[in-house]
Coordinates of C-alpha atoms and ligand atoms in Angstrom, one line a residue:
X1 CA -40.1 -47.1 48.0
X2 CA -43.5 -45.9 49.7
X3 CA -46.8 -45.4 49.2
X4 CA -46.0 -41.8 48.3
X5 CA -48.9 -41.1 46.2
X6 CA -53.0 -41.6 45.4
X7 CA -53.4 -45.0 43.8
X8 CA -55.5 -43.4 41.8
X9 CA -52.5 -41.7 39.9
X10 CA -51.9 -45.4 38.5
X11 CA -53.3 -47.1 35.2
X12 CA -56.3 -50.0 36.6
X13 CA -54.0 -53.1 35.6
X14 CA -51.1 -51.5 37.9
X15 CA -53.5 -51.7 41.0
X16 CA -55.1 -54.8 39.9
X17 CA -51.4 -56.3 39.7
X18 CA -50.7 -54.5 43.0
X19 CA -53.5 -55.7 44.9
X20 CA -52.9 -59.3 43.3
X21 CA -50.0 -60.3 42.6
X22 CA -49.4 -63.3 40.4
X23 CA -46.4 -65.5 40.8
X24 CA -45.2 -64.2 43.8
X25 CA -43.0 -66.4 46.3
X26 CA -40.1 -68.9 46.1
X27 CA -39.2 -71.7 43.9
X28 CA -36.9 -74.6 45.0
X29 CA -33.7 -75.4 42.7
X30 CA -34.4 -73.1 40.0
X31 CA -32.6 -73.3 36.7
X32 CA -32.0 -69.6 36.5
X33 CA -31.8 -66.4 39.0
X34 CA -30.8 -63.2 39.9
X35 CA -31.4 -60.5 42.0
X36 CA -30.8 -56.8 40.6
X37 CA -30.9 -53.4 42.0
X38 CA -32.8 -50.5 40.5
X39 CA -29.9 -48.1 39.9
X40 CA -32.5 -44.9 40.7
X41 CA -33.8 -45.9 44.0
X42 CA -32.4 -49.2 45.6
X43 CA -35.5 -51.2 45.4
X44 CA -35.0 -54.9 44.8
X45 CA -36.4 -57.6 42.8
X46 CA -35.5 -61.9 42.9
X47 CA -36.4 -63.2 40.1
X48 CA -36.3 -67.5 40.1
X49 CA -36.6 -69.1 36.5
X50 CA -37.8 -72.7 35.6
X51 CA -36.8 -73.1 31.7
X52 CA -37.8 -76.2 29.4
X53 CA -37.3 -77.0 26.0
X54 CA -36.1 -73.6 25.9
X55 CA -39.1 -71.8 27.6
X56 CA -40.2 -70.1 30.8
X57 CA -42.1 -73.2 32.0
X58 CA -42.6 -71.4 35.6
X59 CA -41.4 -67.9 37.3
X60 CA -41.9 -66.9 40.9
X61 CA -40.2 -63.3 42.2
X62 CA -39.8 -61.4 45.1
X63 CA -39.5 -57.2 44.6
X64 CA -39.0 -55.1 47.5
X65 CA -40.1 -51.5 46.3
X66 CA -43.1 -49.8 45.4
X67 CA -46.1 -50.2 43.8
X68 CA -45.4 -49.9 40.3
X69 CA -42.2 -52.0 41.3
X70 CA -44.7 -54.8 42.6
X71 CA -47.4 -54.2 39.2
X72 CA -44.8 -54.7 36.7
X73 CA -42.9 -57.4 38.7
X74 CA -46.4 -59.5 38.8
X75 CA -47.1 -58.5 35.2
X76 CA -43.9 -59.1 33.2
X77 CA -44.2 -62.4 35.3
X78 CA -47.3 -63.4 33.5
X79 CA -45.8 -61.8 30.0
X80 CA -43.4 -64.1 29.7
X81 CA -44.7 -67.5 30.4
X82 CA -44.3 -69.6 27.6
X83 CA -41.9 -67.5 25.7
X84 CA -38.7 -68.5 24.7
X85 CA -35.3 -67.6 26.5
X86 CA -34.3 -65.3 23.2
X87 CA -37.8 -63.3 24.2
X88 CA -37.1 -62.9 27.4
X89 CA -33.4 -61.3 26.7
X90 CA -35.3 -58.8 24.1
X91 CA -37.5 -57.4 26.9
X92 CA -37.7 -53.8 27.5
X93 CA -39.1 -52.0 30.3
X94 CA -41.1 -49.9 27.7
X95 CA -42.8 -53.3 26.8
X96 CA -43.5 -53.9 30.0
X97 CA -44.4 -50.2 31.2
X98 CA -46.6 -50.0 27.7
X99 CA -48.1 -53.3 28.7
X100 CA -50.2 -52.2 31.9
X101 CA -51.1 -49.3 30.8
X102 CA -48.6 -46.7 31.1
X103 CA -46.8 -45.2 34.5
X104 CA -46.7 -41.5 35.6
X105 CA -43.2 -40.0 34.6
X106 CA -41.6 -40.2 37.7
X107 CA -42.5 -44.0 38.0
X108 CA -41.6 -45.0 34.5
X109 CA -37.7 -46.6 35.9
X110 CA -40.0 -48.6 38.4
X111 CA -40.3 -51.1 35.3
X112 CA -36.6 -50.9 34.8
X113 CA -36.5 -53.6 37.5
X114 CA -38.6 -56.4 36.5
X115 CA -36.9 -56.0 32.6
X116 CA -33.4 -56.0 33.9
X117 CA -34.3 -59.1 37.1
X118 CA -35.8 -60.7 34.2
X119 CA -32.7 -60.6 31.3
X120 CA -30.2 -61.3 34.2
X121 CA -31.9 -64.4 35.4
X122 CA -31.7 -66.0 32.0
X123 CA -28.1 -64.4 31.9
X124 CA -27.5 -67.4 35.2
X125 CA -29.9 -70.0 33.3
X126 CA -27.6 -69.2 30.8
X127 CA -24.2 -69.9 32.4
X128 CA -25.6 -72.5 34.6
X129 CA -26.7 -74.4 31.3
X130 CA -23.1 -74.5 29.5
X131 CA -21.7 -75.3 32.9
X132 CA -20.0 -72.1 33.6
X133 CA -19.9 -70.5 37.3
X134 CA -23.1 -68.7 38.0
X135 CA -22.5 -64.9 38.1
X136 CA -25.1 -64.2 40.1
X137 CA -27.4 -65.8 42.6
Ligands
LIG201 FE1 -38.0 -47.9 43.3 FE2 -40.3 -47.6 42.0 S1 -39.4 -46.2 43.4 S2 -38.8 -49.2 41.8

């Protein structure tokens, strides 16, 4: 976590994410969320799910970390609105790290965080749905 760098080492849609986040916050009673660590440096990410008719109908998240934690938390948020639940489990972190624009080699596990918050939140969506104990929360 830090500011340990020049922005200017980062790809323009990782600042512009940075600087503006999108779908940032809380969400009251969502269908489907998790929280995960990233296993390299501790950072955090909440990820809250609204799903209908088998889509993301609305996401909000909350990422404790760095800046590239923040960019790709704020993009894969926008990614995957709309898509289907299936979409959302087949997300990589080298979608997401290819999708704003690339991240210097010591920053590519930064997008590790939003792919894996992601897949486990519809992993509780999931459970909550067929009315099985929510594993995580
Ligand atoms: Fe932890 Fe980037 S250094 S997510």
């Amino acid at each position: 976590m830090g500011y340990d760098r020049s922005m200017a080492a980062y790809a323009p849609l990782v600042i512009e994410h940075f600087e503006n986040p999108r779908n940032a916050g809380e969400m009251a009673d969502p269908d489907g969320e998790a929280t995960t660590a990233n296993p390299v440096c501790g950072d955090r990410m909440r990820v809250m799910l609204r799903v209908a008719d088998g889509r993301v109908q609305e996401i909000r998240w909350q990422t404790r970390g760095c800046p590239p934690a923040i960019a790709t938390s704020s993009f894969a948020s926008e990614m995957v609105q709309g898509w289907t639940i299936e979409q959302v489990e087949a997300l990589t972190r080298e979608a997401i790290a290819e999708g704003i624009g690339g991240l210097p080699g010591d920053k590519v596990h930064c997008s590790v965080l939003a792919a894996d918050a992601l897949r486990s939140a519809v992993a509780n969506y999931r459970a909550k749905a067929a009315g099985r104990p929510a594993t995580d929360a």
